[in-house]
Every structure is written in structure tokens, then in C-alpha cells.
Amino acid sequence: MKKIISFFVAVLLVASMLTVGAFADETDVVTKVYGTTATAQPGETVTISFMISNNTGFDSTKMSVSAAAPLTVGEITRGLMSGGDVFNNIINHASGAPVTADGTLFSVSIKVAEDAQPGTYPVSLSVTRLNVNGESLTYKASGGAVVIPEVACEHDWQLTERVESSCTEAGYEIYTCSKCGETKRVDLKLAGHDYIINIKNDEYHTYDCKNCDKTFDENHDHIRYPGQFEDDDHWWCETCGWEKAKPENPTSPDPEEPVLGDIDSNVESQFNFGLVALIAVACGAAFAFKRKFVK
Ligand SMILES: [Zn+2]
Ligand SMILES: [Zn+2]
Ligand SMILES: [Zn+2]
């Protein structure tokens, strides 16, 4: 029994080791050849490097680099690929001089056209098989790229829409850039009501908005109690221009029905009434005095 268990444990152990080994072979030992990415402005020249990593060693090989407008391939500078010539953007590496290091295979200067638009443009790489000692290597190759970033627009704002403010809602303006089409909104001030003042009656005037149906009343501002301003011979309103003759001795301000009359005769009648009352009181007092003390 122990022997059987030992056998199965051994089988499992070997199987797991094989699995790990196979996994490692597939992922870790692939040679990579790739280009870098550079950022450039229109009109600039930048350098793209082509690199090798996980290098298992190579000797004879041939690589070529190409790019389409707005990029132009310029001078090529050799790095690890040094054993052959460079012609027509093709870089050769002669056999018999194996390279095993990681690093820059070669680099290339890329000229960006003056009229280049923002975007990402490829710098392509073509690799004729990597081999060492006559045996092909497994490898992955990918190109580089030049990135032309979006440039900030020097906006040229044109008014393209205007909504006027109303009494209760603020309007706005829409401006559109004639170069890039970007829009922006500018809020306008709330207009508010624009009132005209109308005289309605002897009590109040009315504020009426010219632009909407908003309206409200307000009392005239120079309705005075009698005697408050002795010189005033009438009622008036500075706000609306309403005027009315001052009423005769009203007990309370009643601008709708002011009492009109002769001030002089009124004073006279007041005086006469007071005189009669005074005489009556005096007579009463004299009568009482006589009854009490003259017996
Ligand atoms: Zn713009
Ligand atoms: Zn209004
Ligand atoms: Zn008024």
C-alpha cells in the first residue's frame, strides 16, 4: 500500500514540474523586438529607437523601417545591429557575429511635416527572421509611433446665438470658435421689470411693467394731515404727478373724497361755537355759585 501511494505522489510531482516548465517556456523566453513612441510637434524631428529584450542571441538578420506621411524616415544610427550595412532604410546584421545583449538595435530620426494634424502615426518595423547558428528563433516584433498631441486652439469667438433677458429670466449668448467649433455660453444680466407709473385714482398710483403684465399699486406720497404743513394748499404726489385741492378740515386723510369748503367761514363757525359753549359754562358756574353762597 505504501508503495502505491508513493508512486502516485511521485507521478503528481513530476506532472506538476512538467506543467510549470511548459508554462515558463511559452511566456518568458520569447525575444521581443519593438519600437519606442515619441511625442512631437508639427515640423519637429524626433528619434525612435528599436529595442530587443529577452534576447536569446541572434546573428544574421535584416530589418527595415518605414513610415507614411506626415512622417518621413531620416538618418538611421546603428546600435546592437552593427555588423552589416544600412541602405534604403534596411539595416543588415551579418552572420558570424552573434549578439546576445538586450538594448537598442538601431535608432531612426523621424521628420514630422509642418502641416501634420494631431494623431498617432506608426513607424513600422519589418524583421526578416532572427536566427542564430542557422536556427530560427521565436520572437515578437512591433513598430514604434510618433504622437502629435492636440494643440490648444487660439479661439476666434463669434457670436452665433443670443437669447434676450426677460423680466424674470436671464438671457444668454452662445459664442462659437470659427477655428475649432468649440462653443461657450455667456449669461446675460436679468433684465428685471421696466415700470411706467400710471395715475389711477386719488388714493394710489400704479406701476405697470412695459414688458410683461406685472403690476402693483402704491399710495401717493404727499397726502398730509391738516396742519402738518400749513403752507400746503393741496395734496400732491411727487412720484406720479397727481394733485388735488386740500380738503376742509378732515378728521382723517380721505383722499378719495376730500371735503372742500371756505376755510374762513369754517374758522368763524368754530369760534362762534366755542364762544357759546364758554358763555353757557360761565352762566352755569354763576348759577351754582349763587345757590351755594348767596342765601
Ligand atoms: Zn477654437
Ligand atoms: Zn416685467
Ligand atoms: Zn402718486
PDB file of C-alpha atoms in Angstrom, residues 4-285:
ATOM      1  CA  ILE A   4       1.304   2.543  -4.318  1.00  0.00           C
ATOM      2  CA  ILE A   5       0.840   5.880  -2.523  1.00  0.00           C
ATOM      3  CA  SER A   6       4.488   6.779  -3.074  1.00  0.00           C
ATOM      4  CA  PHE A   7       4.104   6.002  -6.740  1.00  0.00           C
ATOM      5  CA  PHE A   8       1.133   8.335  -7.169  1.00  0.00           C
ATOM      6  CA  VAL A   9       2.835  11.132  -5.229  1.00  0.00           C
ATOM      7  CA  ALA A  10       5.858  10.788  -7.488  1.00  0.00           C
ATOM      8  CA  VAL A  11       3.680  10.881 -10.627  1.00  0.00           C
ATOM      9  CA  LEU A  12       1.901  14.055  -9.398  1.00  0.00           C
ATOM     10  CA  LEU A  13       5.211  15.701  -8.555  1.00  0.00           C
ATOM     11  CA  VAL A  14       6.687  15.015 -11.976  1.00  0.00           C
ATOM     12  CA  ALA A  15       3.474  16.143 -13.733  1.00  0.00           C
ATOM     13  CA  SER A  16       3.416  19.441 -11.838  1.00  0.00           C
ATOM     14  CA  MET A  17       7.079  20.089 -12.661  1.00  0.00           C
ATOM     15  CA  LEU A  18       6.459  19.450 -16.346  1.00  0.00           C
ATOM     16  CA  THR A  19       3.449  21.788 -16.345  1.00  0.00           C
ATOM     17  CA  VAL A  20       5.436  24.636 -14.762  1.00  0.00           C
ATOM     18  CA  GLY A  21       8.275  24.045 -17.198  1.00  0.00           C
ATOM     19  CA  ALA A  22       5.995  24.143 -20.257  1.00  0.00           C
ATOM     20  CA  PHE A  23       4.281  27.330 -18.987  1.00  0.00           C
ATOM     21  CA  ALA A  24       7.612  29.059 -18.435  1.00  0.00           C
ATOM     22  CA  ASP A  25       8.831  28.138 -21.909  1.00  0.00           C
ATOM     23  CA  GLU A  26       5.814  29.653 -23.630  1.00  0.00           C
ATOM     24  CA  THR A  27       5.831  33.054 -21.943  1.00  0.00           C
ATOM     25  CA  ASP A  28       9.249  34.004 -20.679  1.00  0.00           C
ATOM     26  CA  VAL A  29      11.685  33.111 -23.405  1.00  0.00           C
ATOM     27  CA  VAL A  30      10.181  34.932 -26.389  1.00  0.00           C
ATOM     28  CA  THR A  31      12.513  37.559 -27.802  1.00  0.00           C
ATOM     29  CA  LYS A  32      10.840  40.904 -28.297  1.00  0.00           C
ATOM     30  CA  VAL A  33      11.817  43.469 -30.898  1.00  0.00           C
ATOM     31  CA  TYR A  34       9.910  46.718 -30.617  1.00  0.00           C
ATOM     32  CA  GLY A  35       9.971  50.428 -31.374  1.00  0.00           C
ATOM     33  CA  THR A  36       9.552  53.265 -28.879  1.00  0.00           C
ATOM     34  CA  THR A  37       6.954  56.033 -29.004  1.00  0.00           C
ATOM     35  CA  ALA A  38       7.918  59.696 -29.184  1.00  0.00           C
ATOM     36  CA  THR A  39       5.849  62.870 -28.886  1.00  0.00           C
ATOM     37  CA  ALA A  40       6.451  65.614 -31.459  1.00  0.00           C
ATOM     38  CA  GLN A  41       5.020  68.895 -32.680  1.00  0.00           C
ATOM     39  CA  PRO A  42       4.481  69.534 -36.406  1.00  0.00           C
ATOM     40  CA  GLY A  43       7.788  70.429 -38.074  1.00  0.00           C
ATOM     41  CA  GLU A  44       9.914  68.728 -35.421  1.00  0.00           C
ATOM     42  CA  THR A  45      12.330  65.819 -35.834  1.00  0.00           C
ATOM     43  CA  VAL A  46      12.295  63.047 -33.208  1.00  0.00           C
ATOM     44  CA  THR A  47      14.194  59.830 -32.652  1.00  0.00           C
ATOM     45  CA  ILE A  48      12.537  56.401 -32.482  1.00  0.00           C
ATOM     46  CA  SER A  49      14.625  53.551 -31.057  1.00  0.00           C
ATOM     47  CA  PHE A  50      14.153  49.882 -31.919  1.00  0.00           C
ATOM     48  CA  MET A  51      14.931  47.654 -28.957  1.00  0.00           C
ATOM     49  CA  ILE A  52      15.471  43.991 -28.247  1.00  0.00           C
ATOM     50  CA  SER A  53      14.631  42.273 -24.953  1.00  0.00           C
ATOM     51  CA  ASN A  54      14.708  38.640 -23.782  1.00  0.00           C
ATOM     52  CA  ASN A  55      17.390  38.277 -26.401  1.00  0.00           C
ATOM     53  CA  THR A  56      18.313  34.608 -26.781  1.00  0.00           C
ATOM     54  CA  GLY A  57      21.022  35.605 -29.234  1.00  0.00           C
ATOM     55  CA  PHE A  58      20.930  36.268 -32.968  1.00  0.00           C
ATOM     56  CA  ASP A  59      23.365  36.680 -35.788  1.00  0.00           C
ATOM     57  CA  SER A  60      22.324  37.226 -39.396  1.00  0.00           C
ATOM     58  CA  THR A  61      19.127  39.168 -39.812  1.00  0.00           C
ATOM     59  CA  LYS A  62      17.643  42.044 -41.750  1.00  0.00           C
ATOM     60  CA  MET A  63      15.240  44.733 -40.509  1.00  0.00           C
ATOM     61  CA  SER A  64      13.597  47.559 -42.381  1.00  0.00           C
ATOM     62  CA  VAL A  65      11.779  50.605 -41.079  1.00  0.00           C
ATOM     63  CA  SER A  66       9.086  52.644 -42.831  1.00  0.00           C
ATOM     64  CA  ALA A  67       6.647  55.457 -42.118  1.00  0.00           C
ATOM     65  CA  ALA A  68       3.922  57.188 -44.097  1.00  0.00           C
ATOM     66  CA  ALA A  69       3.037  60.893 -44.289  1.00  0.00           C
ATOM     67  CA  PRO A  70       3.122  63.097 -42.295  1.00  0.00           C
ATOM     68  CA  LEU A  71       6.278  61.240 -41.157  1.00  0.00           C
ATOM     69  CA  THR A  72       9.491  60.863 -43.141  1.00  0.00           C
ATOM     70  CA  VAL A  73      12.245  58.403 -42.181  1.00  0.00           C
ATOM     71  CA  GLY A  74      15.588  60.164 -41.788  1.00  0.00           C
ATOM     72  CA  GLU A  75      19.017  59.074 -40.647  1.00  0.00           C
ATOM     73  CA  ILE A  76      19.485  55.605 -39.176  1.00  0.00           C
ATOM     74  CA  THR A  77      22.010  55.077 -36.366  1.00  0.00           C
ATOM     75  CA  ARG A  78      23.105  51.531 -35.677  1.00  0.00           C
ATOM     76  CA  GLY A  79      23.259  50.072 -32.178  1.00  0.00           C
ATOM     77  CA  LEU A  80      23.491  46.333 -31.498  1.00  0.00           C
ATOM     78  CA  MET A  81      22.882  45.662 -35.219  1.00  0.00           C
ATOM     79  CA  SER A  82      26.312  46.701 -36.254  1.00  0.00           C
ATOM     80  CA  GLY A  83      27.720  44.012 -38.403  1.00  0.00           C
ATOM     81  CA  GLY A  84      26.217  44.998 -41.770  1.00  0.00           C
ATOM     82  CA  ASP A  85      25.387  47.968 -43.934  1.00  0.00           C
ATOM     83  CA  VAL A  86      22.401  50.328 -43.960  1.00  0.00           C
ATOM     84  CA  PHE A  87      20.690  51.077 -47.236  1.00  0.00           C
ATOM     85  CA  ASN A  88      17.207  52.284 -48.201  1.00  0.00           C
ATOM     86  CA  ASN A  89      16.020  52.112 -44.596  1.00  0.00           C
ATOM     87  CA  ILE A  90      17.139  48.495 -44.430  1.00  0.00           C
ATOM     88  CA  ILE A  91      19.500  47.518 -41.633  1.00  0.00           C
ATOM     89  CA  ASN A  92      21.579  44.368 -42.017  1.00  0.00           C
ATOM     90  CA  HIS A  93      23.409  42.353 -39.421  1.00  0.00           C
ATOM     91  CA  ALA A  94      25.949  39.938 -40.747  1.00  0.00           C
ATOM     92  CA  SER A  95      26.196  36.324 -39.704  1.00  0.00           C
ATOM     93  CA  GLY A  96      29.081  35.093 -37.631  1.00  0.00           C
ATOM     94  CA  ALA A  97      28.813  37.853 -35.021  1.00  0.00           C
ATOM     95  CA  PRO A  98      26.092  36.741 -32.577  1.00  0.00           C
ATOM     96  CA  VAL A  99      24.503  39.422 -30.390  1.00  0.00           C
ATOM     97  CA  THR A 100      23.176  38.265 -27.012  1.00  0.00           C
ATOM     98  CA  ALA A 101      22.686  41.555 -25.144  1.00  0.00           C
ATOM     99  CA  ASP A 102      19.394  43.421 -24.685  1.00  0.00           C
ATOM    100  CA  GLY A 103      19.267  47.069 -25.777  1.00  0.00           C
ATOM    101  CA  THR A 104      18.977  49.331 -28.806  1.00  0.00           C
ATOM    102  CA  LEU A 105      19.284  47.563 -32.147  1.00  0.00           C
ATOM    103  CA  PHE A 106      19.231  50.830 -34.073  1.00  0.00           C
ATOM    104  CA  SER A 107      17.516  54.205 -33.939  1.00  0.00           C
ATOM    105  CA  VAL A 108      15.994  56.346 -36.621  1.00  0.00           C
ATOM    106  CA  SER A 109      15.247  60.062 -36.854  1.00  0.00           C
ATOM    107  CA  ILE A 110      11.717  60.867 -37.983  1.00  0.00           C
ATOM    108  CA  LYS A 111      10.795  64.211 -39.518  1.00  0.00           C
ATOM    109  CA  VAL A 112       7.233  65.403 -38.872  1.00  0.00           C
ATOM    110  CA  ALA A 113       5.611  67.503 -41.621  1.00  0.00           C
ATOM    111  CA  GLU A 114       4.752  71.136 -40.861  1.00  0.00           C
ATOM    112  CA  ASP A 115       1.086  70.567 -41.678  1.00  0.00           C
ATOM    113  CA  ALA A 116       0.742  67.383 -39.599  1.00  0.00           C
ATOM    114  CA  GLN A 117      -2.535  67.040 -37.731  1.00  0.00           C
ATOM    115  CA  PRO A 118      -2.821  65.720 -34.179  1.00  0.00           C
ATOM    116  CA  GLY A 119      -2.839  61.930 -34.014  1.00  0.00           C
ATOM    117  CA  THR A 120      -0.749  58.790 -33.539  1.00  0.00           C
ATOM    118  CA  TYR A 121       1.307  57.745 -36.566  1.00  0.00           C
ATOM    119  CA  PRO A 122       3.083  54.369 -36.828  1.00  0.00           C
ATOM    120  CA  VAL A 123       6.754  53.835 -37.560  1.00  0.00           C
ATOM    121  CA  SER A 124       6.634  50.280 -38.904  1.00  0.00           C
ATOM    122  CA  LEU A 125       9.224  47.610 -38.435  1.00  0.00           C
ATOM    123  CA  SER A 126       9.764  44.576 -40.665  1.00  0.00           C
ATOM    124  CA  VAL A 127      12.034  41.779 -39.431  1.00  0.00           C
ATOM    125  CA  THR A 128      13.402  39.067 -41.655  1.00  0.00           C
ATOM    126  CA  ARG A 129      13.744  36.007 -39.444  1.00  0.00           C
ATOM    127  CA  LEU A 130      16.006  36.177 -36.415  1.00  0.00           C
ATOM    128  CA  ASN A 131      18.322  33.223 -36.322  1.00  0.00           C
ATOM    129  CA  VAL A 132      21.476  32.115 -34.630  1.00  0.00           C
ATOM    130  CA  ASN A 133      23.771  29.363 -35.880  1.00  0.00           C
ATOM    131  CA  GLY A 134      21.314  28.665 -38.689  1.00  0.00           C
ATOM    132  CA  GLU A 135      18.331  28.066 -36.331  1.00  0.00           C
ATOM    133  CA  SER A 136      15.227  30.288 -36.369  1.00  0.00           C
ATOM    134  CA  LEU A 137      14.284  31.999 -33.113  1.00  0.00           C
ATOM    135  CA  THR A 138      10.813  32.560 -31.777  1.00  0.00           C
ATOM    136  CA  TYR A 139      10.236  36.298 -31.447  1.00  0.00           C
ATOM    137  CA  LYS A 140       7.628  39.046 -31.406  1.00  0.00           C
ATOM    138  CA  ALA A 141       8.112  42.295 -33.308  1.00  0.00           C
ATOM    139  CA  SER A 142       6.169  45.532 -33.141  1.00  0.00           C
ATOM    140  CA  GLY A 143       6.766  49.022 -34.522  1.00  0.00           C
ATOM    141  CA  GLY A 144       7.059  52.395 -32.859  1.00  0.00           C
ATOM    142  CA  ALA A 145       4.962  55.510 -33.153  1.00  0.00           C
ATOM    143  CA  VAL A 146       5.039  59.294 -33.233  1.00  0.00           C
ATOM    144  CA  VAL A 147       2.295  61.058 -31.283  1.00  0.00           C
ATOM    145  CA  ILE A 148       1.301  64.585 -32.294  1.00  0.00           C
ATOM    146  CA  PRO A 149      -0.733  65.947 -29.391  1.00  0.00           C
ATOM    147  CA  GLU A 150      -3.815  68.103 -29.672  1.00  0.00           C
ATOM    148  CA  VAL A 151      -2.776  71.730 -29.605  1.00  0.00           C
ATOM    149  CA  ALA A 152      -4.722  74.328 -27.696  1.00  0.00           C
ATOM    150  CA  CYS A 153      -6.768  76.437 -30.119  1.00  0.00           C
ATOM    151  CA  GLU A 154      -6.343  80.193 -30.052  1.00  0.00           C
ATOM    152  CA  HIS A 155     -10.083  80.564 -30.233  1.00  0.00           C
ATOM    153  CA  ASP A 156     -11.734  83.065 -32.524  1.00  0.00           C
ATOM    154  CA  TRP A 157     -15.090  83.508 -30.823  1.00  0.00           C
ATOM    155  CA  GLN A 158     -18.042  84.522 -32.973  1.00  0.00           C
ATOM    156  CA  LEU A 159     -21.492  85.320 -31.584  1.00  0.00           C
ATOM    157  CA  THR A 160     -23.791  82.647 -33.028  1.00  0.00           C
ATOM    158  CA  GLU A 161     -26.881  82.821 -30.802  1.00  0.00           C
ATOM    159  CA  ARG A 162     -28.427  85.390 -28.485  1.00  0.00           C
ATOM    160  CA  VAL A 163     -31.469  84.999 -26.249  1.00  0.00           C
ATOM    161  CA  GLU A 164     -32.523  88.310 -24.686  1.00  0.00           C
ATOM    162  CA  SER A 165     -33.157  88.554 -20.971  1.00  0.00           C
ATOM    163  CA  SER A 166     -36.793  88.857 -19.909  1.00  0.00           C
ATOM    164  CA  CYS A 167     -38.230  90.425 -16.740  1.00  0.00           C
ATOM    165  CA  THR A 168     -37.844  87.171 -14.835  1.00  0.00           C
ATOM    166  CA  GLU A 169     -35.337  85.038 -16.814  1.00  0.00           C
ATOM    167  CA  ALA A 170     -31.715  85.850 -17.657  1.00  0.00           C
ATOM    168  CA  GLY A 171     -30.829  85.514 -21.326  1.00  0.00           C
ATOM    169  CA  TYR A 172     -27.567  84.225 -22.760  1.00  0.00           C
ATOM    170  CA  GLU A 173     -25.200  84.382 -25.706  1.00  0.00           C
ATOM    171  CA  ILE A 174     -23.575  81.433 -27.446  1.00  0.00           C
ATOM    172  CA  TYR A 175     -20.157  82.014 -28.962  1.00  0.00           C
ATOM    173  CA  THR A 176     -18.628  79.512 -31.404  1.00  0.00           C
ATOM    174  CA  CYS A 177     -14.941  79.309 -32.319  1.00  0.00           C
ATOM    175  CA  SER A 178     -14.557  79.746 -36.071  1.00  0.00           C
ATOM    176  CA  LYS A 179     -11.402  77.604 -35.987  1.00  0.00           C
ATOM    177  CA  CYS A 180     -12.326  74.549 -33.900  1.00  0.00           C
ATOM    178  CA  GLY A 181     -16.101  74.741 -33.453  1.00  0.00           C
ATOM    179  CA  GLU A 182     -15.961  74.814 -29.661  1.00  0.00           C
ATOM    180  CA  THR A 183     -18.822  76.741 -28.071  1.00  0.00           C
ATOM    181  CA  LYS A 184     -19.175  78.716 -24.879  1.00  0.00           C
ATOM    182  CA  ARG A 185     -22.163  80.292 -23.155  1.00  0.00           C
ATOM    183  CA  VAL A 186     -22.191  83.730 -21.563  1.00  0.00           C
ATOM    184  CA  ASP A 187     -25.130  84.506 -19.290  1.00  0.00           C
ATOM    185  CA  LEU A 188     -26.705  87.934 -19.583  1.00  0.00           C
ATOM    186  CA  LYS A 189     -27.998  90.047 -16.718  1.00  0.00           C
ATOM    187  CA  LEU A 190     -31.602  89.577 -15.680  1.00  0.00           C
ATOM    188  CA  ALA A 191     -33.493  92.481 -17.256  1.00  0.00           C
ATOM    189  CA  GLY A 192     -35.975  92.971 -14.388  1.00  0.00           C
ATOM    190  CA  HIS A 193     -39.267  94.791 -14.793  1.00  0.00           C
ATOM    191  CA  ASP A 194     -39.305  98.161 -16.568  1.00  0.00           C
ATOM    192  CA  TYR A 195     -42.114 100.115 -14.961  1.00  0.00           C
ATOM    193  CA  ILE A 196     -44.114 103.094 -16.079  1.00  0.00           C
ATOM    194  CA  ILE A 197     -46.230 104.861 -13.448  1.00  0.00           C
ATOM    195  CA  ASN A 198     -49.901 105.499 -14.131  1.00  0.00           C
ATOM    196  CA  ILE A 199     -52.263 107.654 -12.013  1.00  0.00           C
ATOM    197  CA  LYS A 200     -55.386 105.575 -11.247  1.00  0.00           C
ATOM    198  CA  ASN A 201     -57.279 107.470  -8.602  1.00  0.00           C
ATOM    199  CA  ASP A 202     -56.926 109.878  -5.630  1.00  0.00           C
ATOM    200  CA  GLU A 203     -55.541 107.159  -3.373  1.00  0.00           C
ATOM    201  CA  TYR A 204     -52.747 105.494  -5.284  1.00  0.00           C
ATOM    202  CA  HIS A 205     -50.789 105.279  -8.499  1.00  0.00           C
ATOM    203  CA  THR A 206     -49.976 102.046 -10.346  1.00  0.00           C
ATOM    204  CA  TYR A 207     -46.677 100.613 -11.527  1.00  0.00           C
ATOM    205  CA  ASP A 208     -47.148  98.733 -14.811  1.00  0.00           C
ATOM    206  CA  CYS A 209     -44.271  96.808 -16.439  1.00  0.00           C
ATOM    207  CA  LYS A 210     -43.779  97.751 -20.082  1.00  0.00           C
ATOM    208  CA  ASN A 211     -42.677  94.246 -20.972  1.00  0.00           C
ATOM    209  CA  CYS A 212     -44.954  91.927 -19.002  1.00  0.00           C
ATOM    210  CA  ASP A 213     -48.216  92.010 -17.061  1.00  0.00           C
ATOM    211  CA  LYS A 214     -46.589  92.644 -13.676  1.00  0.00           C
ATOM    212  CA  THR A 215     -48.408  95.488 -11.886  1.00  0.00           C
ATOM    213  CA  PHE A 216     -48.767  96.835  -8.347  1.00  0.00           C
ATOM    214  CA  ASP A 217     -50.243  99.849  -6.552  1.00  0.00           C
ATOM    215  CA  GLU A 218     -48.573 102.368  -4.231  1.00  0.00           C
ATOM    216  CA  ASN A 219     -50.145 105.193  -2.222  1.00  0.00           C
ATOM    217  CA  HIS A 220     -49.490 108.769  -3.321  1.00  0.00           C
ATOM    218  CA  ASP A 221     -46.651 110.215  -1.303  1.00  0.00           C
ATOM    219  CA  HIS A 222     -47.821 113.723  -0.231  1.00  0.00           C
ATOM    220  CA  ILE A 223     -51.163 113.188   1.424  1.00  0.00           C
ATOM    221  CA  ARG A 224     -50.830 115.194   4.650  1.00  0.00           C
ATOM    222  CA  TYR A 225     -52.898 115.600   7.780  1.00  0.00           C
ATOM    223  CA  PRO A 226     -54.304 119.124   8.128  1.00  0.00           C
ATOM    224  CA  GLY A 227     -51.918 121.446   9.906  1.00  0.00           C
ATOM    225  CA  GLN A 228     -48.881 119.274   9.307  1.00  0.00           C
ATOM    226  CA  PHE A 229     -47.751 121.584   6.553  1.00  0.00           C
ATOM    227  CA  GLU A 230     -49.642 124.830   6.939  1.00  0.00           C
ATOM    228  CA  ASP A 231     -48.381 126.197   3.650  1.00  0.00           C
ATOM    229  CA  ASP A 232     -49.691 123.261   1.650  1.00  0.00           C
ATOM    230  CA  ASP A 233     -52.880 124.246  -0.024  1.00  0.00           C
ATOM    231  CA  HIS A 234     -53.275 120.971  -1.836  1.00  0.00           C
ATOM    232  CA  TRP A 235     -52.378 117.301  -1.852  1.00  0.00           C
ATOM    233  CA  TRP A 236     -49.914 116.029  -4.436  1.00  0.00           C
ATOM    234  CA  CYS A 237     -47.709 113.092  -5.374  1.00  0.00           C
ATOM    235  CA  GLU A 238     -44.111 113.583  -6.455  1.00  0.00           C
ATOM    236  CA  THR A 239     -43.980 110.081  -7.882  1.00  0.00           C
ATOM    237  CA  CYS A 240     -46.852 110.281 -10.325  1.00  0.00           C
ATOM    238  CA  GLY A 241     -47.757 113.993 -10.539  1.00  0.00           C
ATOM    239  CA  TRP A 242     -51.242 113.607  -9.066  1.00  0.00           C
ATOM    240  CA  GLU A 243     -52.636 116.798  -7.476  1.00  0.00           C
ATOM    241  CA  LYS A 244     -55.812 117.618  -5.602  1.00  0.00           C
ATOM    242  CA  ALA A 245     -57.060 120.596  -3.583  1.00  0.00           C
ATOM    243  CA  LYS A 246     -56.658 120.067   0.170  1.00  0.00           C
ATOM    244  CA  PRO A 247     -59.942 119.104   1.838  1.00  0.00           C
ATOM    245  CA  GLU A 248     -61.644 121.176   4.502  1.00  0.00           C
ATOM    246  CA  ASN A 249     -60.554 120.056   7.992  1.00  0.00           C
ATOM    247  CA  PRO A 250     -60.934 116.302   7.543  1.00  0.00           C
ATOM    248  CA  THR A 251     -60.719 114.178  10.671  1.00  0.00           C
ATOM    249  CA  SER A 252     -58.640 111.637   8.803  1.00  0.00           C
ATOM    250  CA  PRO A 253     -56.982 111.740   5.425  1.00  0.00           C
ATOM    251  CA  ASP A 254     -59.556 110.655   2.896  1.00  0.00           C
ATOM    252  CA  PRO A 255     -58.025 111.474  -0.434  1.00  0.00           C
ATOM    253  CA  GLU A 256     -60.826 109.854  -2.384  1.00  0.00           C
ATOM    254  CA  GLU A 257     -63.465 112.254  -1.107  1.00  0.00           C
ATOM    255  CA  PRO A 258     -61.726 115.360   0.143  1.00  0.00           C
ATOM    256  CA  VAL A 259     -64.013 117.924   1.795  1.00  0.00           C
ATOM    257  CA  LEU A 260     -63.826 121.247   0.029  1.00  0.00           C
ATOM    258  CA  GLY A 261     -65.022 124.493   1.564  1.00  0.00           C
ATOM    259  CA  ASP A 262     -64.401 128.050   2.739  1.00  0.00           C
ATOM    260  CA  ILE A 263     -61.641 127.968   5.356  1.00  0.00           C
ATOM    261  CA  ASP A 264     -62.553 131.444   6.797  1.00  0.00           C
ATOM    262  CA  SER A 265     -66.250 130.688   7.423  1.00  0.00           C
ATOM    263  CA  ASN A 266     -65.285 127.375   8.943  1.00  0.00           C
ATOM    264  CA  VAL A 267     -62.925 129.028  11.415  1.00  0.00           C
ATOM    265  CA  GLU A 268     -65.668 131.552  12.236  1.00  0.00           C
ATOM    266  CA  SER A 269     -68.218 128.851  12.955  1.00  0.00           C
ATOM    267  CA  GLN A 270     -65.716 127.056  15.187  1.00  0.00           C
ATOM    268  CA  PHE A 271     -65.108 130.298  17.051  1.00  0.00           C
ATOM    269  CA  ASN A 272     -68.848 131.001  17.450  1.00  0.00           C
ATOM    270  CA  PHE A 273     -69.470 127.519  18.801  1.00  0.00           C
ATOM    271  CA  GLY A 274     -66.647 127.916  21.320  1.00  0.00           C
ATOM    272  CA  LEU A 275     -67.992 131.309  22.454  1.00  0.00           C
ATOM    273  CA  VAL A 276     -71.483 129.910  23.019  1.00  0.00           C
ATOM    274  CA  ALA A 277     -70.064 126.995  24.986  1.00  0.00           C
ATOM    275  CA  LEU A 278     -67.947 129.339  27.103  1.00  0.00           C
ATOM    276  CA  ILE A 279     -70.939 131.557  27.936  1.00  0.00           C
ATOM    277  CA  ALA A 280     -73.041 128.518  28.845  1.00  0.00           C
ATOM    278  CA  VAL A 281     -70.341 127.180  31.192  1.00  0.00           C
ATOM    279  CA  ALA A 282     -69.908 130.643  32.780  1.00  0.00           C
ATOM    280  CA  CYS A 283     -73.663 131.012  33.333  1.00  0.00           C
ATOM    281  CA  GLY A 284     -73.869 127.548  34.881  1.00  0.00           C
ATOM    282  CA  ALA A 285     -70.976 128.312  37.219  1.00  0.00           C
TER     283      ALA A 285
END
